[in-house]
Amino acid sequence: MASTKLSVFLPLLVTLLLAALLSSLAAAESQTSFATKKLFTMKKEKLTHLHFYWSNFQRAPTAVSVAPILNNATFYGAVTINDDTLTLGPDPDNSTSVGKARGLYHFPSNTTSFVYEMIYSFAFTYGDYNGSSLSLLGSVFPSLSGTASELTVAGGTGVFRFARGYAVLKFASGDPKRSLLVNELDVYVSHY
Ligand SMILES: *[C@@H]1O[C@H](CO)[C@@H](O)[C@H](O)[C@H]1NC(C)=O
Ligand SMILES: *[C@@H]1O[C@H](CO)[C@@H](O)[C@H](O)[C@H]1NC(C)=O
Ligand SMILES: *[C@@H]1O[C@H](CO)[C@@H](O)[C@H](O)[C@H]1NC(C)=O
Ligand SMILES: *[C@@H]1O[C@H](CO)[C@@H](O)[C@H](O)[C@H]1NC(C)=O
């Protein structure tokens, strides 16, 4: 008796579940305005090498410390907001401007000396790259001996849409009197 009841109800139950599933799928399908997919053809991917200098005037109005140093041996805790200059040559006072480097760096380690973490937008104003920008992220291990640090190109805008790549950063010069630090950058960026 019980098994007869089940044999009647089971197909009904399955039908009801299927109907509910199909109607929820139909509801999902009707909500397509959030994301529209289309195939489109990109221009050929190319690799661009940019070479320029990044000047950071620490303790100037263009580099403001917004959090205190918690450990003087490592600078741990310090956070600096920067509006820096990018130039073609190594002398920021006498070189063609190619853009601005805006962002923050912070000192994330209480045990490793002077490693800082960059979160930056490099906004270019030069030639074909005027109005385009790159996002650069990564750890910098400052070194007077010319040892390079490597940064990630996390993305870009303008001609650098869909960008990916890396940047090699090297100490170029410093002027303690002006709290000036100049780094040389070679950016290898793949874009369309
Ligand atoms: C770091 O050094 C400065 C200047 O000598 C001093 O005023 C400050 O208290 C020190 N900070 C710490 C966390 O030791
Ligand atoms: C800029 O560089 C040029 C060429 O090297 C030099 O003649 C000029 O004196 C420099 N100007 C300044 C302000 O350093
Ligand atoms: C950072 O290091 C200093 C010196 O070794 C220590 O006194 C301090 O407690 C450490 N701070 C943190 C947050 O670990
Ligand atoms: C960059 O583009 C802006 C806006 O179009 C323009 O005002 C400026 O003169 C350009 N700069 C250079 C160096 O071409």
mmCIF file of C-alpha atoms in Angstrom, residues 31-152:
data_model
loop_
_atom_site.group_PDB
_atom_site.id
_atom_site.type_symbol
_atom_site.label_atom_id
_atom_site.label_comp_id
_atom_site.label_asym_id
_atom_site.label_seq_id
_atom_site.Cartn_x
_atom_site.Cartn_y
_atom_site.Cartn_z
ATOM 1 C CA GLN A 31 18.499 39.168 -15.950
ATOM 2 C CA THR A 32 21.146 39.706 -18.623
ATOM 3 C CA SER A 33 21.611 43.478 -18.346
ATOM 4 C CA PHE A 34 24.246 43.170 -15.582
ATOM 5 C CA ALA A 35 26.789 41.448 -17.823
ATOM 6 C CA THR A 36 26.738 41.343 -21.587
ATOM 7 C CA LYS A 37 29.189 39.090 -23.338
ATOM 8 C CA LYS A 38 30.342 39.635 -26.868
ATOM 9 C CA LEU A 39 33.225 38.517 -28.979
ATOM 10 C CA PHE A 40 35.438 41.297 -30.188
ATOM 11 C CA THR A 41 38.698 41.448 -32.038
ATOM 12 C CA MET A 42 41.656 43.049 -30.306
ATOM 13 C CA LYS A 43 44.488 44.735 -32.084
ATOM 14 C CA LYS A 44 47.735 42.764 -32.087
ATOM 15 C CA GLU A 45 49.317 42.472 -28.648
ATOM 16 C CA LYS A 46 52.588 44.393 -28.374
ATOM 17 C CA LEU A 47 55.363 44.838 -25.862
ATOM 18 C CA THR A 48 56.351 48.417 -25.031
ATOM 19 C CA HIS A 49 59.485 49.299 -23.101
ATOM 20 C CA LEU A 50 59.306 52.606 -21.216
ATOM 21 C CA HIS A 51 62.378 54.180 -19.639
ATOM 22 C CA PHE A 52 62.160 57.166 -17.292
ATOM 23 C CA TYR A 53 63.046 58.471 -13.833
ATOM 24 C CA TRP A 54 60.810 58.777 -10.778
ATOM 25 C CA SER A 55 61.688 61.540 -8.278
ATOM 26 C CA ASN A 56 60.330 61.473 -4.755
ATOM 27 C CA PHE A 57 60.941 64.528 -2.562
ATOM 28 C CA GLN A 58 60.392 63.126 0.921
ATOM 29 C CA ARG A 59 59.111 65.540 3.575
ATOM 30 C CA ALA A 60 58.141 67.985 0.801
ATOM 31 C CA PRO A 61 54.526 69.088 0.288
ATOM 32 C CA THR A 62 54.406 66.394 -2.414
ATOM 33 C CA ALA A 63 55.154 63.560 0.031
ATOM 34 C CA VAL A 64 53.147 63.624 3.231
ATOM 35 C CA SER A 65 53.622 61.132 6.032
ATOM 36 C CA VAL A 66 50.195 60.125 7.337
ATOM 37 C CA ALA A 67 51.086 57.469 9.928
ATOM 38 C CA PRO A 68 53.836 57.370 12.555
ATOM 39 C CA ILE A 69 56.980 55.242 12.434
ATOM 40 C CA LEU A 70 56.619 52.515 15.087
ATOM 41 C CA ASN A 71 60.167 51.152 14.804
ATOM 42 C CA ASN A 72 63.053 53.445 13.818
ATOM 43 C CA ALA A 73 65.184 50.518 12.673
ATOM 44 C CA THR A 74 62.769 49.401 9.954
ATOM 45 C CA PHE A 75 60.389 52.423 9.525
ATOM 46 C CA TYR A 76 57.619 49.925 10.286
ATOM 47 C CA GLY A 77 54.193 51.566 10.266
ATOM 48 C CA ALA A 78 55.076 54.635 8.207
ATOM 49 C CA VAL A 79 52.689 55.518 5.376
ATOM 50 C CA THR A 80 53.449 58.289 2.879
ATOM 51 C CA ILE A 81 51.089 59.812 0.301
ATOM 52 C CA ASN A 82 52.979 61.051 -2.749
ATOM 53 C CA ASP A 83 52.543 63.265 -5.792
ATOM 54 C CA ASP A 84 55.859 62.682 -7.557
ATOM 55 C CA THR A 85 57.427 63.740 -10.838
ATOM 56 C CA LEU A 86 58.362 61.496 -13.743
ATOM 57 C CA THR A 87 61.018 62.748 -16.165
ATOM 58 C CA LEU A 88 62.877 61.499 -19.232
ATOM 59 C CA GLY A 89 66.287 62.157 -17.698
ATOM 60 C CA PRO A 90 67.731 61.657 -14.210
ATOM 61 C CA ASP A 91 67.689 65.328 -13.141
ATOM 62 C CA PRO A 92 64.147 66.264 -12.054
ATOM 63 C CA ASP A 93 64.958 70.002 -12.264
ATOM 64 C CA ASN A 94 66.234 69.895 -15.813
ATOM 65 C CA SER A 95 64.505 67.193 -17.726
ATOM 66 C CA THR A 96 61.359 66.794 -19.803
ATOM 67 C CA SER A 97 58.359 65.816 -17.713
ATOM 68 C CA VAL A 98 56.620 62.616 -18.809
ATOM 69 C CA GLY A 99 53.964 62.473 -16.098
ATOM 70 C CA LYS A 100 53.118 62.158 -12.416
ATOM 71 C CA ALA A 101 53.452 59.221 -10.054
ATOM 72 C CA ARG A 102 50.668 59.298 -7.497
ATOM 73 C CA GLY A 103 50.067 56.861 -4.718
ATOM 74 C CA LEU A 104 51.264 55.662 -1.393
ATOM 75 C CA TYR A 105 54.031 53.599 -0.003
ATOM 76 C CA HIS A 106 54.158 52.008 3.390
ATOM 77 C CA PHE A 107 56.703 50.077 5.404
ATOM 78 C CA PRO A 108 55.091 46.699 6.070
ATOM 79 C CA SER A 109 57.806 44.858 8.008
ATOM 80 C CA ASN A 110 58.915 45.260 11.597
ATOM 81 C CA THR A 111 61.906 42.987 11.038
ATOM 82 C CA THR A 112 63.267 43.754 7.526
ATOM 83 C CA SER A 113 65.006 47.114 7.199
ATOM 84 C CA PHE A 114 63.452 49.704 4.921
ATOM 85 C CA VAL A 115 61.444 47.455 2.629
ATOM 86 C CA TYR A 116 58.553 49.495 1.328
ATOM 87 C CA GLU A 117 55.427 48.541 -0.525
ATOM 88 C CA MET A 118 54.256 50.693 -3.450
ATOM 89 C CA ILE A 119 50.626 51.218 -4.462
ATOM 90 C CA TYR A 120 50.890 53.721 -7.314
ATOM 91 C CA SER A 121 49.291 55.114 -10.459
ATOM 92 C CA PHE A 122 51.749 56.435 -13.025
ATOM 93 C CA ALA A 123 49.817 58.974 -15.119
ATOM 94 C CA PHE A 124 51.655 59.896 -18.308
ATOM 95 C CA THR A 125 51.474 63.241 -20.124
ATOM 96 C CA TYR A 126 54.077 62.574 -22.803
ATOM 97 C CA GLY A 127 53.651 61.972 -26.537
ATOM 98 C CA ASP A 128 51.413 59.058 -27.534
ATOM 99 C CA TYR A 129 51.028 58.136 -23.860
ATOM 100 C CA ASN A 130 49.496 61.455 -22.774
ATOM 101 C CA GLY A 131 46.323 60.606 -20.831
ATOM 102 C CA SER A 132 47.232 56.944 -20.313
ATOM 103 C CA SER A 133 48.240 55.390 -17.014
ATOM 104 C CA LEU A 134 49.732 52.282 -15.442
ATOM 105 C CA SER A 135 49.108 50.803 -11.993
ATOM 106 C CA LEU A 136 52.309 49.627 -10.325
ATOM 107 C CA LEU A 137 52.405 47.484 -7.206
ATOM 108 C CA GLY A 138 55.129 45.716 -5.301
ATOM 109 C CA SER A 139 57.917 45.673 -2.775
ATOM 110 C CA VAL A 140 60.965 47.890 -3.114
ATOM 111 C CA PHE A 141 64.213 46.963 -1.365
ATOM 112 C CA PRO A 142 66.166 50.235 -1.558
ATOM 113 C CA SER A 143 69.776 49.604 -2.454
ATOM 114 C CA LEU A 144 72.619 52.027 -3.098
ATOM 115 C CA SER A 145 74.599 49.316 -4.881
ATOM 116 C CA GLY A 146 72.274 49.251 -7.882
ATOM 117 C CA THR A 147 70.407 46.066 -6.986
ATOM 118 C CA ALA A 148 67.049 46.211 -8.723
ATOM 119 C CA SER A 149 63.574 45.693 -7.331
ATOM 120 C CA GLU A 150 60.804 44.332 -9.485
ATOM 121 C CA LEU A 151 57.256 45.643 -9.534
ATOM 122 C CA THR A 152 54.045 44.305 -11.055
#
